[in-house]
Coordinates of C-alpha atoms and ligand atoms in Angstrom, one line a residue:
Chain U
M88 CA 25.3 20.2 -6.2
L89 CA 21.6 21.2 -5.7
E90 CA 21.8 23.4 -8.8
D91 CA 23.1 20.5 -11.0
L92 CA 20.3 18.3 -9.8
L93 CA 17.6 20.9 -10.3
E94 CA 18.8 21.2 -13.9
K95 CA 17.8 17.6 -14.6
Y96 CA 14.1 18.2 -13.8
P97 CA 11.5 20.1 -15.7
Q98 CA 10.5 23.3 -13.9
Q99 CA 7.1 22.0 -12.8
E100 CA 5.5 21.9 -9.5
D101 CA 4.6 18.3 -9.8
Q102 CA 8.3 17.4 -9.8
L103 CA 8.8 18.6 -6.3
I104 CA 8.6 15.3 -4.5
E105 CA 10.9 13.6 -7.0
I106 CA 13.5 16.4 -6.6
L107 CA 13.3 16.2 -2.8
L108 CA 13.8 12.4 -2.8
D109 CA 16.6 12.5 -5.2
Y110 CA 18.4 15.3 -3.4
Q111 CA 18.0 14.1 0.1
S112 CA 19.3 10.6 -0.8
Q113 CA 22.5 12.2 -2.0
K114 CA 23.1 14.3 1.0
Q115 CA 25.3 13.0 3.7
H116 CA 23.1 13.8 6.6
R117 CA 19.8 13.1 4.8
Y118 CA 17.9 16.3 5.4
I119 CA 16.8 19.3 3.5
S120 CA 17.8 22.7 5.1
E121 CA 15.8 25.9 5.1
E122 CA 18.2 27.5 2.7
E123 CA 17.8 24.6 0.3
I124 CA 14.0 24.7 0.6
A125 CA 14.3 28.4 -0.5
R126 CA 16.5 27.5 -3.5
I127 CA 14.1 24.7 -4.6
A128 CA 11.1 27.0 -4.2
A129 CA 12.8 29.7 -6.3
H130 CA 13.7 27.2 -9.0
L131 CA 10.1 25.9 -9.3
G132 CA 8.6 29.3 -8.9
V133 CA 6.5 28.3 -5.9
S134 CA 6.4 29.7 -2.4
E135 CA 8.8 28.5 0.3
S136 CA 5.9 27.6 2.6
K137 CA 4.6 25.3 -0.1
V138 CA 7.9 23.4 -0.3
Y139 CA 8.1 23.4 3.5
S140 CA 4.6 21.9 3.8
V141 CA 5.6 19.0 1.5
V142 CA 8.9 18.4 3.4
T143 CA 7.0 18.2 6.7
F144 CA 4.1 16.1 5.4
Y145 CA 6.0 13.1 4.2
T146 CA 7.9 11.0 6.7
F147 CA 10.8 10.3 4.3
F148 CA 11.9 13.9 4.6
S149 CA 13.7 15.6 7.5
T150 CA 14.6 19.2 8.1
E151 CA 17.1 18.2 10.8
P152 CA 20.5 16.5 10.1
R153 CA 20.4 12.8 10.6
G154 CA 22.9 10.0 10.5
Q155 CA 24.6 8.8 7.4
H156 CA 22.4 5.7 7.4
I157 CA 18.7 5.7 8.3
I158 CA 17.6 2.4 9.9
Q159 CA 13.9 2.0 10.1
V160 CA 12.3 -0.9 12.0
C161 CA 8.8 -1.9 11.0
K162 CA 6.3 -1.7 13.8
D163 CA 3.0 -2.9 12.4
V164 CA 1.1 -6.0 13.4
P165 CA 2.6 -8.7 11.2
C166 CA 6.1 -7.6 12.2
Y167 CA 5.1 -7.0 15.8
I168 CA 3.8 -10.6 16.2
N169 CA 7.0 -11.9 14.6
G170 CA 9.4 -10.4 17.1
E171 CA 9.7 -6.8 16.2
R172 CA 10.2 -5.8 19.9
T173 CA 13.2 -8.0 20.2
M174 CA 14.7 -6.8 17.0
R175 CA 14.3 -3.2 18.1
S176 CA 16.0 -3.8 21.4
V177 CA 18.9 -5.7 19.7
L178 CA 19.4 -2.6 17.5
E179 CA 19.2 -0.2 20.4
K180 CA 21.8 -2.1 22.3
L181 CA 24.1 -2.6 19.3
L182 CA 24.0 1.1 18.4
G183 CA 23.8 2.5 21.9
I184 CA 20.8 4.7 21.0
R185 CA 17.0 4.7 21.3
V186 CA 14.5 5.0 18.6
G187 CA 14.5 8.6 17.3
E188 CA 18.1 9.1 18.1
T189 CA 21.4 9.4 16.1
T190 CA 24.7 7.8 17.1
R191 CA 27.3 10.2 18.3
D192 CA 29.5 9.5 15.3
K193 CA 26.6 10.5 13.1
R194 CA 26.7 7.2 11.3
F195 CA 23.2 5.8 12.2
T196 CA 19.8 7.1 12.9
L197 CA 17.3 4.6 14.3
E198 CA 13.6 5.1 13.4
Q199 CA 10.4 3.2 13.4
T200 CA 8.3 2.9 10.3
S201 CA 4.9 1.8 9.2
C202 CA 4.5 -1.5 7.3
L203 CA 7.2 -1.9 4.6
G204 CA 5.1 -4.2 2.4
H205 CA 7.3 -7.2 3.3
C206 CA 5.1 -8.8 5.9
D207 CA 5.8 -12.3 4.5
G208 CA 9.4 -11.7 5.6
A209 CA 8.5 -10.3 9.0
P210 CA 10.2 -8.9 11.0
A211 CA 11.5 -6.4 8.5
M212 CA 13.6 -3.3 8.5
R213 CA 15.0 -0.9 6.0
I214 CA 18.4 0.8 5.8
D215 CA 18.5 3.7 3.4
D216 CA 17.0 2.2 0.2
K217 CA 17.4 -1.5 1.1
T218 CA 14.9 -3.8 2.8
F219 CA 16.0 -6.6 5.0
T220 CA 13.6 -9.4 6.0
N221 CA 13.3 -12.5 8.2
L222 CA 15.5 -10.8 10.8
D223 CA 17.0 -12.4 13.8
E224 CA 19.7 -11.3 16.3
N225 CA 22.6 -12.7 14.3
K226 CA 21.4 -11.4 11.0
I227 CA 21.1 -7.9 12.4
K228 CA 24.6 -8.0 13.9
A229 CA 26.0 -9.1 10.6
I230 CA 24.2 -6.4 8.7
I231 CA 25.2 -3.6 11.1
S232 CA 28.8 -4.7 11.1
E233 CA 28.8 -4.6 7.4
Y234 CA 27.5 -1.1 7.4
R235 CA 30.1 -0.1 10.0
G236 CA 32.9 -1.6 8.0
A237 CA 31.9 0.1 4.8
K238 CA 32.2 3.9 4.6
Chain M
M10 CA -6.2 -27.4 -5.6
L11 CA -7.3 -24.2 -3.8
E12 CA -5.1 -22.0 -5.9
K13 CA -6.0 -20.7 -9.3
K14 CA -3.2 -19.0 -11.1
L15 CA -4.4 -16.4 -13.6
I16 CA -2.4 -13.2 -13.0
T17 CA 0.4 -15.0 -11.2
A18 CA 0.6 -17.8 -13.8
R19 CA 3.8 -16.4 -15.4
F20 CA 5.6 -15.8 -12.1
D21 CA 7.9 -18.9 -12.1
K22 CA 8.0 -19.1 -15.9
I23 CA 9.6 -15.8 -17.1
N24 CA 12.5 -13.6 -16.3
P25 CA 10.7 -10.4 -15.4
L26 CA 13.5 -8.3 -16.9
S27 CA 13.0 -9.9 -20.3
I28 CA 10.3 -8.6 -22.5
D29 CA 10.9 -11.4 -25.0
D30 CA 10.1 -13.9 -22.3
Y31 CA 6.8 -12.1 -21.7
V32 CA 5.9 -12.1 -25.3
E33 CA 6.8 -15.8 -25.7
H34 CA 4.3 -16.5 -22.9
G35 CA 1.5 -14.8 -24.7
G36 CA 2.3 -11.2 -23.5
Y37 CA 1.0 -8.2 -25.5
E38 CA -1.2 -10.5 -27.6
A39 CA -4.3 -9.1 -25.8
L40 CA -3.0 -5.5 -26.5
S41 CA -2.7 -6.1 -30.2
F42 CA -6.2 -7.7 -30.2
A43 CA -7.6 -4.8 -28.2
L44 CA -6.2 -2.2 -30.5
G45 CA -8.3 -3.7 -33.3
M46 CA -11.5 -3.5 -31.2
E47 CA -13.9 -0.7 -30.8
R48 CA -13.2 1.2 -27.6
V49 CA -16.8 0.7 -26.2
D50 CA -16.5 -3.1 -26.9
I51 CA -13.5 -3.3 -24.6
I52 CA -15.5 -1.6 -21.9
E53 CA -18.4 -3.9 -22.6
E54 CA -16.1 -7.0 -22.1
V55 CA -15.0 -5.5 -18.8
K56 CA -18.6 -5.1 -17.9
K57 CA -19.4 -8.7 -18.7
S58 CA -16.4 -9.8 -16.7
Q59 CA -17.9 -8.0 -13.6
L60 CA -14.4 -7.0 -12.6
R61 CA -14.4 -5.0 -9.4
G62 CA -11.5 -2.9 -8.2
R63 CA -8.8 -4.8 -6.2
G64 CA -7.5 -1.8 -4.2
G65 CA -10.1 -2.2 -1.5
A66 CA -13.3 -0.4 -2.4
A67 CA -14.4 -3.1 -4.9
F68 CA -16.0 -0.6 -7.2
P69 CA -17.1 -2.0 -10.7
T70 CA -14.2 -1.2 -13.0
H71 CA -16.3 -0.7 -16.2
I72 CA -18.3 2.1 -14.6
K73 CA -15.1 4.0 -13.9
M74 CA -13.9 3.3 -17.4
M75 CA -17.2 4.5 -18.9
G76 CA -17.0 7.6 -16.8
V77 CA -13.7 8.6 -18.1
A78 CA -14.4 7.6 -21.7
K79 CA -17.4 9.8 -21.9
E80 CA -15.7 12.9 -20.6
E81 CA -14.7 15.4 -23.4
D82 CA -12.1 17.3 -21.5
E83 CA -8.5 16.6 -22.4
P84 CA -6.0 15.3 -21.7
R85 CA -7.3 12.2 -19.9
Y86 CA -5.0 10.2 -17.6
V87 CA -4.6 6.6 -16.4
V88 CA -3.1 6.3 -13.0
C89 CA -2.0 3.1 -11.3
N90 CA -2.2 3.0 -7.6
A91 CA 0.9 1.1 -6.4
D92 CA 1.1 2.8 -3.0
E93 CA 0.3 -0.5 -1.1
G94 CA 0.7 0.9 2.4
E95 CA -2.0 -1.0 4.2
P96 CA -0.2 -3.1 6.8
G97 CA -0.4 -6.8 5.8
N98 CA -0.6 -6.2 2.1
F99 CA 2.3 -7.0 -0.3
K100 CA 0.7 -8.6 -3.4
D101 CA 1.2 -5.6 -5.6
R102 CA 4.9 -5.7 -4.9
Y103 CA 4.9 -9.3 -6.2
L104 CA 2.9 -8.4 -9.3
M105 CA 5.3 -5.6 -10.2
E106 CA 8.5 -7.5 -9.4
N107 CA 7.5 -10.7 -11.1
D108 CA 5.4 -9.7 -14.1
P109 CA 5.8 -6.0 -14.8
H110 CA 4.7 -6.1 -18.4
Q111 CA 1.3 -7.6 -17.4
L112 CA 0.6 -4.4 -15.5
I113 CA 1.9 -2.2 -18.3
E114 CA -0.2 -4.1 -20.9
G115 CA -3.3 -3.7 -18.7
M116 CA -2.7 0.0 -18.4
I117 CA -2.2 0.4 -22.2
I118 CA -5.5 -1.4 -22.9
T119 CA -7.3 0.7 -20.4
A120 CA -5.8 3.9 -21.8
Y121 CA -6.9 2.9 -25.3
A122 CA -10.4 2.2 -24.1
V123 CA -10.8 5.5 -22.3
R124 CA -8.8 7.5 -24.8
A125 CA -6.0 8.5 -22.5
N126 CA -2.5 9.3 -23.8
K127 CA -0.6 9.6 -20.5
G128 CA -0.2 7.3 -17.6
F129 CA 1.4 7.4 -14.2
I130 CA 2.4 4.7 -11.8
Y131 CA 2.5 6.1 -8.3
I132 CA 4.6 3.6 -6.3
R133 CA 5.4 3.8 -2.6
G134 CA 8.8 5.1 -1.9
E135 CA 9.8 2.0 0.0
Y136 CA 9.4 -0.2 -3.1
D137 CA 12.9 0.4 -4.6
K138 CA 13.1 -3.0 -6.3
P139 CA 9.7 -3.0 -8.0
H140 CA 10.4 0.6 -9.0
S141 CA 13.5 -0.4 -10.9
V142 CA 12.0 -3.5 -12.4
L143 CA 9.1 -1.5 -13.7
Q144 CA 11.3 1.3 -15.1
W145 CA 13.3 -1.3 -17.0
A146 CA 10.1 -2.9 -18.3
I147 CA 8.7 0.5 -19.4
D148 CA 11.9 1.3 -21.3
E149 CA 11.9 -2.1 -23.0
A150 CA 8.2 -1.7 -23.9
R151 CA 8.9 1.7 -25.5
K152 CA 11.8 0.3 -27.5
K153 CA 9.6 -2.5 -28.9
G154 CA 6.8 -0.2 -29.8
Y155 CA 4.3 -1.1 -27.1
L156 CA 4.6 2.4 -25.6
G157 CA 5.1 5.8 -27.1
K158 CA 3.8 7.1 -30.4
N159 CA 1.7 5.0 -32.8
I160 CA 1.6 1.8 -30.7
L161 CA 1.8 -1.3 -33.0
D162 CA 1.0 0.9 -35.9
S163 CA -2.5 1.6 -34.5
G164 CA -2.2 5.4 -34.5
F165 CA -2.7 5.3 -30.7
N166 CA -0.2 7.2 -28.5
F167 CA 0.4 6.4 -24.8
D168 CA 3.3 6.6 -22.4
I169 CA 3.9 5.9 -18.7
E170 CA 5.9 7.7 -16.1
I171 CA 6.7 6.4 -12.6
R172 CA 6.4 8.7 -9.6
S173 CA 7.4 7.9 -6.1
G174 CA 5.6 8.3 -2.8
A175 CA 7.6 9.5 0.2
G176 CA 6.3 7.6 3.2
S177 CA 2.6 8.3 3.7
Y178 CA -0.1 5.7 4.0
V179 CA -3.0 8.1 3.2
C180 CA -1.5 8.7 -0.2
G181 CA -3.1 5.4 -1.2
E182 CA -6.5 7.1 -1.0
E183 CA -7.4 8.2 -4.5
F184 CA -7.5 11.9 -4.1
A185 CA -4.6 12.1 -1.7
L186 CA -2.6 10.2 -4.3
I187 CA -3.7 12.7 -7.0
E188 CA -2.6 15.6 -4.7
S189 CA 0.7 13.9 -4.1
L190 CA 1.2 13.3 -7.9
E191 CA 0.7 17.1 -8.3
G192 CA 3.6 17.6 -5.9
K193 CA 1.5 18.6 -2.8
P194 CA 0.9 17.1 0.6
G195 CA -1.3 14.1 0.3
R196 CA -4.6 15.5 1.7
T197 CA -7.8 14.3 0.0
R198 CA -10.3 16.5 -1.8
V199 CA -14.1 16.6 -1.1
K200 CA -16.1 14.4 -3.5
P201 CA -17.8 14.9 -5.9
P202 CA -16.4 15.7 -8.4
F203 CA -14.9 12.2 -8.7
P204 CA -11.5 11.5 -10.2
T205 CA -13.2 10.3 -13.4
Q206 CA -14.5 13.8 -13.8
E207 CA -11.9 16.0 -12.3
G208 CA -8.9 14.0 -11.2
L209 CA -5.2 14.6 -11.9
F210 CA -4.6 18.3 -12.8
Q211 CA -8.4 18.6 -12.7
K212 CA -8.7 16.3 -15.8
P213 CA -10.6 13.0 -16.2
T214 CA -8.6 10.3 -14.5
M215 CA -8.9 6.5 -14.5
L216 CA -7.3 5.5 -11.2
S217 CA -7.0 1.8 -10.4
N218 CA -5.0 -0.7 -8.4
V219 CA -2.1 -2.7 -9.7
E220 CA -4.0 -6.0 -9.5
T221 CA -7.1 -4.5 -11.3
F222 CA -5.0 -3.5 -14.3
A223 CA -3.2 -6.9 -14.3
N224 CA -6.6 -8.5 -15.0
L225 CA -7.3 -6.5 -18.1
P226 CA -5.2 -8.5 -20.6
H227 CA -6.9 -11.7 -19.3
I228 CA -10.3 -10.2 -19.7
V229 CA -9.6 -9.2 -23.3
D230 CA -7.9 -12.6 -23.9
M231 CA -10.6 -14.8 -22.4
G232 CA -13.6 -12.6 -23.0
G233 CA -15.6 -11.1 -20.2
E234 CA -18.1 -14.0 -19.9
K235 CA -15.5 -16.7 -19.6
F236 CA -13.7 -14.6 -16.9
A237 CA -17.0 -14.3 -15.0
E238 CA -17.2 -18.0 -14.7
I239 CA -14.4 -17.8 -12.1
G240 CA -15.4 -16.9 -8.6
T241 CA -18.7 -16.5 -6.9
E242 CA -22.0 -14.8 -7.5
S243 CA -20.9 -11.4 -6.2
S244 CA -17.1 -11.6 -6.8
K245 CA -15.7 -12.7 -10.1
G246 CA -12.2 -13.8 -11.0
T247 CA -9.3 -14.5 -8.7
K248 CA -7.9 -12.6 -5.7
I249 CA -4.4 -12.5 -4.5
I250 CA -4.2 -13.1 -0.8
S251 CA -1.3 -11.6 1.2
L252 CA -1.0 -14.1 4.0
S253 CA 1.1 -13.1 7.0
G254 CA 1.4 -13.4 10.8
N255 CA 1.7 -16.7 12.6
V256 CA 1.7 -19.1 9.7
K257 CA 4.3 -21.6 8.6
K258 CA 4.2 -20.4 5.0
P259 CA 3.4 -16.7 4.7
G260 CA 3.3 -15.3 1.2
I261 CA 1.0 -14.6 -1.7
Y262 CA -1.6 -17.0 -2.9
E263 CA -3.9 -16.5 -5.9
I264 CA -7.3 -18.1 -5.3
P265 CA -10.7 -17.9 -7.0
F266 CA -13.2 -15.9 -4.9
G267 CA -15.2 -18.2 -2.6
V268 CA -12.4 -20.1 -0.8
P269 CA -12.9 -20.2 3.0
I270 CA -10.5 -18.2 5.0
R271 CA -9.7 -21.2 7.1
D272 CA -8.5 -23.2 4.1
V273 CA -6.1 -20.3 3.2
I274 CA -4.6 -20.4 6.7
E275 CA -4.6 -24.2 7.2
Q276 CA -3.9 -25.5 3.7
L277 CA -1.9 -22.8 2.0
G278 CA -0.2 -21.3 5.0
E279 CA 0.1 -24.7 6.6
G280 CA -1.2 -23.5 10.0
T281 CA 0.5 -21.8 12.9
P282 CA 4.3 -22.5 13.5
A283 CA 4.1 -24.3 16.8
D284 CA 0.6 -25.6 16.0
R285 CA -0.8 -23.2 18.5
K286 CA -4.4 -22.1 18.4
V287 CA -5.4 -19.3 16.1
K288 CA -6.9 -16.6 18.3
M289 CA -7.6 -13.7 15.8
V290 CA -7.5 -13.1 12.1
Q291 CA -7.4 -9.6 10.7
L292 CA -8.8 -9.3 7.2
G293 CA -7.8 -6.6 4.7
G294 CA -5.2 -4.9 6.8
A295 CA -5.0 -2.5 9.7
S296 CA -8.3 -0.9 8.6
G297 CA -10.1 -4.3 8.4
P298 CA -12.1 -6.3 11.0
I299 CA -10.5 -8.8 13.4
I300 CA -12.5 -12.0 13.7
P301 CA -12.2 -15.0 16.0
E302 CA -11.0 -18.5 14.7
Y303 CA -14.5 -19.9 14.6
M304 CA -15.5 -17.4 12.0
T305 CA -12.8 -18.3 9.6
D306 CA -15.2 -20.7 7.7
L307 CA -16.4 -17.5 6.0
T308 CA -15.4 -17.4 2.4
I309 CA -13.3 -14.7 0.8
D310 CA -15.8 -12.6 -1.1
F311 CA -16.4 -8.9 -1.6
D312 CA -19.8 -9.1 0.0
R313 CA -18.3 -10.7 3.0
F314 CA -16.1 -7.8 3.5
E315 CA -19.0 -5.4 3.0
N316 CA -20.9 -7.2 5.7
F317 CA -18.4 -5.9 8.1
D318 CA -18.9 -2.4 6.6
S319 CA -15.3 -2.1 5.8
K320 CA -14.2 -1.3 2.3
T321 CA -10.8 -2.8 2.5
G322 CA -10.9 -6.1 0.7
A323 CA -7.4 -5.8 -0.7
G324 CA -6.8 -9.3 0.4
A325 CA -4.6 -9.3 3.5
V326 CA -5.1 -12.2 6.0
I327 CA -3.1 -11.6 9.2
V328 CA -3.1 -14.6 11.5
M329 CA -2.5 -14.2 15.3
D330 CA -2.1 -17.1 17.6
D331 CA -3.2 -17.5 21.2
R332 CA 0.0 -15.9 22.6
F333 CA -1.4 -12.5 21.6
D334 CA -3.6 -10.2 23.5
V335 CA -6.3 -8.2 21.8
F336 CA -5.1 -5.0 23.4
D337 CA -1.5 -5.2 22.3
I338 CA -2.7 -5.7 18.7
L339 CA -5.2 -2.8 19.0
L340 CA -2.5 -0.6 20.4
R341 CA -0.3 -1.1 17.2
I342 CA -3.3 -0.4 15.0
S343 CA -4.3 2.7 16.9
E344 CA -0.7 4.0 16.8
F345 CA -0.7 3.4 13.1
F346 CA -3.8 5.5 12.4
E347 CA -2.8 8.2 14.8
H348 CA 0.5 8.6 12.9
E349 CA -1.0 8.3 9.4
S350 CA -4.0 10.6 9.7
C351 CA -3.4 13.6 7.5
G352 CA -5.0 16.0 9.9
K353 CA -7.4 17.6 7.5
C354 CA -10.6 16.8 9.4
T355 CA -11.3 16.8 13.1
P356 CA -13.1 13.5 13.7
C357 CA -10.1 11.6 12.3
R358 CA -7.3 13.9 13.7
E359 CA -8.7 14.2 17.2
G360 CA -10.6 10.9 17.2
N361 CA -7.5 8.8 16.5
L362 CA -5.6 10.5 19.2
Q363 CA -8.4 9.9 21.7
L364 CA -8.9 6.3 20.6
L365 CA -5.2 5.7 21.1
K366 CA -5.3 7.1 24.7
L367 CA -8.3 4.9 25.4
V368 CA -6.6 1.8 24.1
E369 CA -3.6 2.6 26.1
K370 CA -5.7 2.6 29.3
F371 CA -6.8 -1.0 28.5
V372 CA -3.2 -2.0 27.8
D373 CA -2.1 -0.4 31.1
R374 CA -5.0 -2.0 33.0
Q375 CA -6.5 1.3 34.0
S376 CA -9.7 1.0 32.1
S377 CA -13.3 1.5 33.2
E378 CA -16.8 0.9 32.0
K379 CA -16.9 4.5 30.9
D380 CA -13.8 4.1 28.7
L381 CA -15.6 1.2 26.9
A382 CA -18.6 3.4 26.3
N383 CA -16.4 6.2 25.1
I384 CA -14.6 4.0 22.6
E385 CA -17.9 2.9 21.2
S386 CA -19.4 6.3 20.7
L387 CA -16.2 7.8 19.4
A388 CA -15.6 5.0 17.0
R389 CA -19.1 5.5 15.5
V390 CA -18.7 9.2 15.1
M391 CA -15.4 8.7 13.4
H392 CA -16.8 6.1 11.1
Q393 CA -19.7 8.3 10.1
T394 CA -18.2 11.8 9.9
S395 CA -14.6 11.5 8.7
L396 CA -13.8 12.9 5.3
C397 CA -12.0 10.0 3.8
G398 CA -11.6 6.3 4.1
L399 CA -8.8 6.5 6.5
G400 CA -10.8 8.1 9.3
Q401 CA -13.9 6.1 8.4
S402 CA -12.2 2.7 8.6
A403 CA -9.7 3.5 11.4
P404 CA -12.1 2.2 14.1
T405 CA -13.1 -1.0 12.2
A406 CA -10.7 -3.2 14.0
L407 CA -11.7 -1.8 17.4
L408 CA -15.4 -2.2 16.7
S409 CA -15.0 -5.7 15.5
T410 CA -13.1 -6.8 18.6
L411 CA -15.8 -5.1 20.7
Q412 CA -18.2 -7.4 19.0
Y413 CA -16.3 -10.7 18.9
F414 CA -14.0 -10.3 21.9
R415 CA -16.2 -8.4 24.2
N416 CA -15.3 -10.6 27.2
D417 CA -11.7 -9.6 26.9
F418 CA -12.7 -6.0 27.4
V419 CA -15.0 -6.8 30.3
D420 CA -12.4 -9.0 31.9
R421 CA -9.8 -6.3 31.7
I422 CA -12.1 -3.8 33.4
E423 CA -13.3 -6.2 36.1
H424 CA -10.1 -8.1 36.8
P425 CA -7.2 -5.8 35.8
E426 CA -4.7 -7.9 37.7
S427 CA -5.3 -11.2 36.0
Q428 CA -4.0 -12.3 32.6
Ligands
FMN547 C1 -6.4 5.4 3.5 C2 -6.6 4.7 2.2 C3 -5.5 4.0 1.7 C4 -5.6 3.3 0.5 N1 -4.5 2.7 0.0 C5 -4.6 2.1 -1.2 C6 -3.5 1.5 -1.8 O1 -2.4 1.5 -1.3 N2 -3.6 0.9 -3.0 C7 -4.8 0.9 -3.7 O2 -4.9 0.4 -4.8 N3 -5.9 1.5 -3.2 C8 -5.8 2.1 -2.0 N4 -7.0 2.7 -1.4 C9 -8.2 2.7 -2.3 C10 -8.2 3.8 -3.3 O3 -8.7 5.0 -2.7 C11 -9.0 3.5 -4.5 O4 -10.3 3.1 -4.1 C12 -8.4 2.4 -5.4 O5 -7.0 2.6 -5.6 C13 -9.1 2.3 -6.7 O6 -8.6 1.3 -7.5 P1 -9.5 0.0 -7.8 O7 -10.8 0.4 -8.3 O8 -8.7 -0.7 -8.8 O9 -9.6 -0.8 -6.5 C14 -6.9 3.3 -0.2 C15 -7.9 4.0 0.4 C16 -7.8 4.6 1.6 C17 -9.0 5.3 2.1
SF4_548 S1 -10.2 11.1 7.5 FE1 -8.2 11.4 8.3 S2 -6.8 11.0 6.6 FE2 -8.9 11.4 5.8 S3 -9.0 13.6 5.3 FE3 -9.8 13.3 7.4 S4 -7.9 13.6 8.7 FE4 -7.2 13.2 6.6
FES549 S1 4.1 -5.2 9.0 FE1 6.3 -5.1 8.8 S2 6.6 -5.3 6.7 FE2 4.4 -5.3 6.9

């Protein structure tokens, strides 16, 4: 699967972030392993430590397995003053985990994020590549049960 | 009417996914006109318009254009900064989602003026929708001959590629962005040389904000002088304000420069939800100053932002009512900078960590006179010695509250038990 994806990209160093984003989004547990780092480095003809430094610099990437879905609650000021703390505790209760943890069934990881650029719809959160705004308790419950129902 | 719609004028009139709609509403006319102009004349119009960058630093756009145009090294690049990571800002998202061709047209005109044949839009990874809208628009523009080889039979070649960020605020800083575009961690370079001299892949690079490029077609269309009739002495044209926080109607509002902040809050935002008192307003974003309500009669103006010695006039206005405590707000801001610092230089890496600890002491009601003095001296050192704008402006919010809400600090130290 990684090899097929690598084929699509020119063998240029500046494609690294695009490759990592594309690959991680397709991986079930949304992380890039050490062995994959080595394969990507070999493909692009750069050192493993270079690829590793990029993977660890950007918050989107993880070197540890995470849940099938990544839930990120925005924590910056516009969201904070519009009820972010309540939203976070609703999610923690609903999922039975704290920020930074993954549910035991490996379905969800709960994280905090910097501003999502949707402050006019605060409080906001992101699940994988979708942003949800104007959250309240009921809305969060509906969203999570939808994700639980779907595979 | 407080609003003046220039670059948001088409928002409710066109389907952003339809290039025909855009063309019907005057789109790509400025481009076809510009392609018949001498390159220096385009830059001359931008000079007359007195357009200054909308990404925060308010640098005169024509100087940058001239800088790139006169470089001989090839290839030259045009890069659009669509990273928009400063908390409280979301206007670039609206510009990309609602009128993507306006940005593309602005980039093509700029590229023609500075003789660049390749462009990149660096868009933050969180912006999935604007990313796909833009990709669609770029593909359409290419099909219709506005991008690619021999644009509108002018002999000029230019194309645009979109690249994603991956969750890093500092990548909005110009050299961090360039490093990221090259596939590296987003850590800034020492200046000079400037991006106009040695930017992307060490080549001359014209890097500007989304809103800056969006103004280009209008400047060509109206002429620089006419454009400069909008706004104030120091700040020409319009500004899109991202209004958020405790207001009834948060959102984006395009105004001519010179409108008082209070009017934006009271008239456009319709005031606070429960008609509570406004306690603080943060301007520009997390790296901007926090001012008390009585100062909101200040007008929105580049010089105004410079008065606070903060370079972040990207146009965020974050309203906080009297339920909020200065320290809880400062805590969020300090956490943000501590997390987003790239770690390259010590004043920012260590300074933000120490500032966060000091702010936590105030939040926990464990603060002393000495902490207050430490905050002040640390903040000044960071401001003066950090390598890039992140570390330089990280203490701005703190310093402004020390100036305007000093009593809150003193009270907290002297009466830790009271509210
Ligand atoms: C930490 C930091 C973050 C920044 N983020 C952005 C951003 O998201 N978008 C932007 O246009 N400019 C941002 N800037 C400003 C850029 O460095 C640069 O000045 C700007 O993109 C130039 O475009 P302009 O001349 O059109 O304003 C940031 C600066 C710093 C120091
Ligand atoms: S000021 Fe901060 S973000 Fe900028 S280079 Fe130094 S450590 Fe990195
Ligand atoms: S602060 Fe939450 S989306 Fe901007």
